[in-house]
Tab-separated table of C-alpha atoms and ligand atoms in Angstrom:
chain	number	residue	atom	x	y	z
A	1261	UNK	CA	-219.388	54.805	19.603
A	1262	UNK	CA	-220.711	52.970	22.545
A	1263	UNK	CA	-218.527	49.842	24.379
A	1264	UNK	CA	-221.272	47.912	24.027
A	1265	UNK	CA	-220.484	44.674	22.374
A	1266	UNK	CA	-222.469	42.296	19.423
A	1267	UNK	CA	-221.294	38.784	18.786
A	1268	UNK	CA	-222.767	37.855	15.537
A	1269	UNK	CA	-223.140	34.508	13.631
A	1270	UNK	CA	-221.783	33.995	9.996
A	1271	UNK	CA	-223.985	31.131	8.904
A	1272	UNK	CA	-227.486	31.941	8.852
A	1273	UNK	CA	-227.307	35.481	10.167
A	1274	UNK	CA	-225.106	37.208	7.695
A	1275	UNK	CA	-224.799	34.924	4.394
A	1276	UNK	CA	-227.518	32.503	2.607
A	1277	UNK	CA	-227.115	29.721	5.068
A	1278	UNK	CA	-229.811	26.828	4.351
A	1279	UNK	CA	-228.936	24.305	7.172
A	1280	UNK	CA	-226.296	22.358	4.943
A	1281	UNK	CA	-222.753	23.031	6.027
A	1282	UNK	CA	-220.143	22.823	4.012
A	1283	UNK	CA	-216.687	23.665	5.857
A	1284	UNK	CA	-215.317	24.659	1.511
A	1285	UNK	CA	-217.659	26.818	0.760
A	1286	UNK	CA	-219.244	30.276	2.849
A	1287	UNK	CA	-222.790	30.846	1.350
A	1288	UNK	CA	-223.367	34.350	-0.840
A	1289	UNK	CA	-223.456	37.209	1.616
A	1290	UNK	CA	-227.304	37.735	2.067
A	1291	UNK	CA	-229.094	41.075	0.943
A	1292	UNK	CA	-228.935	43.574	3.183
A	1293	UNK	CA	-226.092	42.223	5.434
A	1294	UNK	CA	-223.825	45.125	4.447
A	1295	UNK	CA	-225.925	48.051	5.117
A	1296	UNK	CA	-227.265	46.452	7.922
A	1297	UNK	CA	-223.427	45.860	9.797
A	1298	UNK	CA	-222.677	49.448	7.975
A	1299	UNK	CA	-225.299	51.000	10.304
A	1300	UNK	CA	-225.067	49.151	13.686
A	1301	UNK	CA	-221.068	49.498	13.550
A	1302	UNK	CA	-221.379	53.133	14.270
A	1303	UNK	CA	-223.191	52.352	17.630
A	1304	UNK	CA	-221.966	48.852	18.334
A	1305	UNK	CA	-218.708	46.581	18.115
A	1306	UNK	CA	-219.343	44.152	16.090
A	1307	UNK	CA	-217.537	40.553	16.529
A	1308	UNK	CA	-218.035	37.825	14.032
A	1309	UNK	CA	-218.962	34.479	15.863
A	1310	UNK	CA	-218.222	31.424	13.486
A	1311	UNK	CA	-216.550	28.057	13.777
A	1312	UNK	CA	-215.182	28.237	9.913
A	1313	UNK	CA	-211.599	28.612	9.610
A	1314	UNK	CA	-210.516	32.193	10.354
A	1315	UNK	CA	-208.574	32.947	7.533
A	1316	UNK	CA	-211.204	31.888	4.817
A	1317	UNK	CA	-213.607	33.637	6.877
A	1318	UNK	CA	-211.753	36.794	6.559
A	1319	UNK	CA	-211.255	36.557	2.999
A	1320	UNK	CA	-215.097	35.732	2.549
A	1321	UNK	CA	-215.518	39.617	4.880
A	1322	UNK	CA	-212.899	41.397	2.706
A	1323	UNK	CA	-214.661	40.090	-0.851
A	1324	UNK	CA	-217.866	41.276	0.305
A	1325	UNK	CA	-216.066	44.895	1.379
A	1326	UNK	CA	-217.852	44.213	5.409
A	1327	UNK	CA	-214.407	43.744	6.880
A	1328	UNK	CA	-214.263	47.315	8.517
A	1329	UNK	CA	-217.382	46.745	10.595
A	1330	UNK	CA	-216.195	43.948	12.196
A	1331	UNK	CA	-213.277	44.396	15.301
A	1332	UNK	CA	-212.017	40.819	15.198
A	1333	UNK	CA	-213.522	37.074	14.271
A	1334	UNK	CA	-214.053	34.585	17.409
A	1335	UNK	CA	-215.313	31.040	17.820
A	1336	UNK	CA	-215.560	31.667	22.015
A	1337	UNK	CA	-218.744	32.984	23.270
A	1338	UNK	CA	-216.903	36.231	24.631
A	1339	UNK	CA	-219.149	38.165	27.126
A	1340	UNK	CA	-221.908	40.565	25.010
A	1341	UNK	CA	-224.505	43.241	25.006
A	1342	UNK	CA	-226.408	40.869	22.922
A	1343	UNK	CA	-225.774	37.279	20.867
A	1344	UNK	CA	-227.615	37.391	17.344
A	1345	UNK	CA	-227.804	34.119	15.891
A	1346	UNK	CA	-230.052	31.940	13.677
A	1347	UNK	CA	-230.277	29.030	16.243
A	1348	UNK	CA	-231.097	30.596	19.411
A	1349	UNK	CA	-233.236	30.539	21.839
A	1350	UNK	CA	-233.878	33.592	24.610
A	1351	UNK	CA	-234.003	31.811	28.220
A	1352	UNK	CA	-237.224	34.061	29.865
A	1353	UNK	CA	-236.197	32.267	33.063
A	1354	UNK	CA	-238.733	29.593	32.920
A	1355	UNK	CA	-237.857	26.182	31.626
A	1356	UNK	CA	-241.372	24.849	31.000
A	1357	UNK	CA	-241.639	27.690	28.199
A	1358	UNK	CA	-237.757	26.418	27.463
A	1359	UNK	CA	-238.623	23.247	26.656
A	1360	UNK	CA	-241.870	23.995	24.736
A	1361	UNK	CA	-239.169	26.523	22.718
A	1362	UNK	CA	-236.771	24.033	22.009
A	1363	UNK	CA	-239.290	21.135	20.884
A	1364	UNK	CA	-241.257	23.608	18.921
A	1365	UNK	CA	-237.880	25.223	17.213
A	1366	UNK	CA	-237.323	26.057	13.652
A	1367	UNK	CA	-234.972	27.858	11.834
A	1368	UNK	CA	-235.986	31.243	9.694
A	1369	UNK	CA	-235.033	29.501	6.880
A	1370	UNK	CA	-236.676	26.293	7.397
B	1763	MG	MG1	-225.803	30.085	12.261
């Protein structure tokens, strides 16, 4: 197991996320999620990053059995190996390219 840390996103990332939140409801795990957190917890430890209350959150991990690959739920952007998210952008350390990035953004899904 290596120390290295991933902070992961819920919405988006790990369920079937379509841009329209709705603070009741967690979308349907999406396929593949499980095998997918399965595999990288053996390497990695995995944090859940989400805003959504923390309690319904862990329900919505232990219905879809993927609550053992996570090592706790967070809502602060706790220092990382990596940040996987459906809404980010990687900074290459020039903000003409930034800008171009942001403006030209879309989500996977979109
Ligand atoms: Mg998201």
């Amino acid at each position: 197991m290596s120390n290295k840390t991933i902070l992961i996103d819920l919405d988006g990332v790990l369920n079937n996320y379509t841009g329209n939140y709705n603070k009741e409801i967690i979308p349907e795990i999406k396929t593949g999620a499980a095998d997918f957190l399965r595999k990288l917890s053996k390497n990695y430890n995995i944090k859940l990053f989400t805003v959504r209350n923390k309690n319904q959150t862990q329900k919505w991990l232990n219905e879809n059995n993927i609550a053992e690959y996570f090592c706790d739920i967070t809502d602060i952007k706790e220092p990382a190996w990596v940040y996987i998210d459906d809404r980010c952008i990687k900074f290459e350390g020039n903000y003409e390219t930034l800008e171009n990035q942001i403006n030209s953004f879309k989500a996977w899904y979109k």
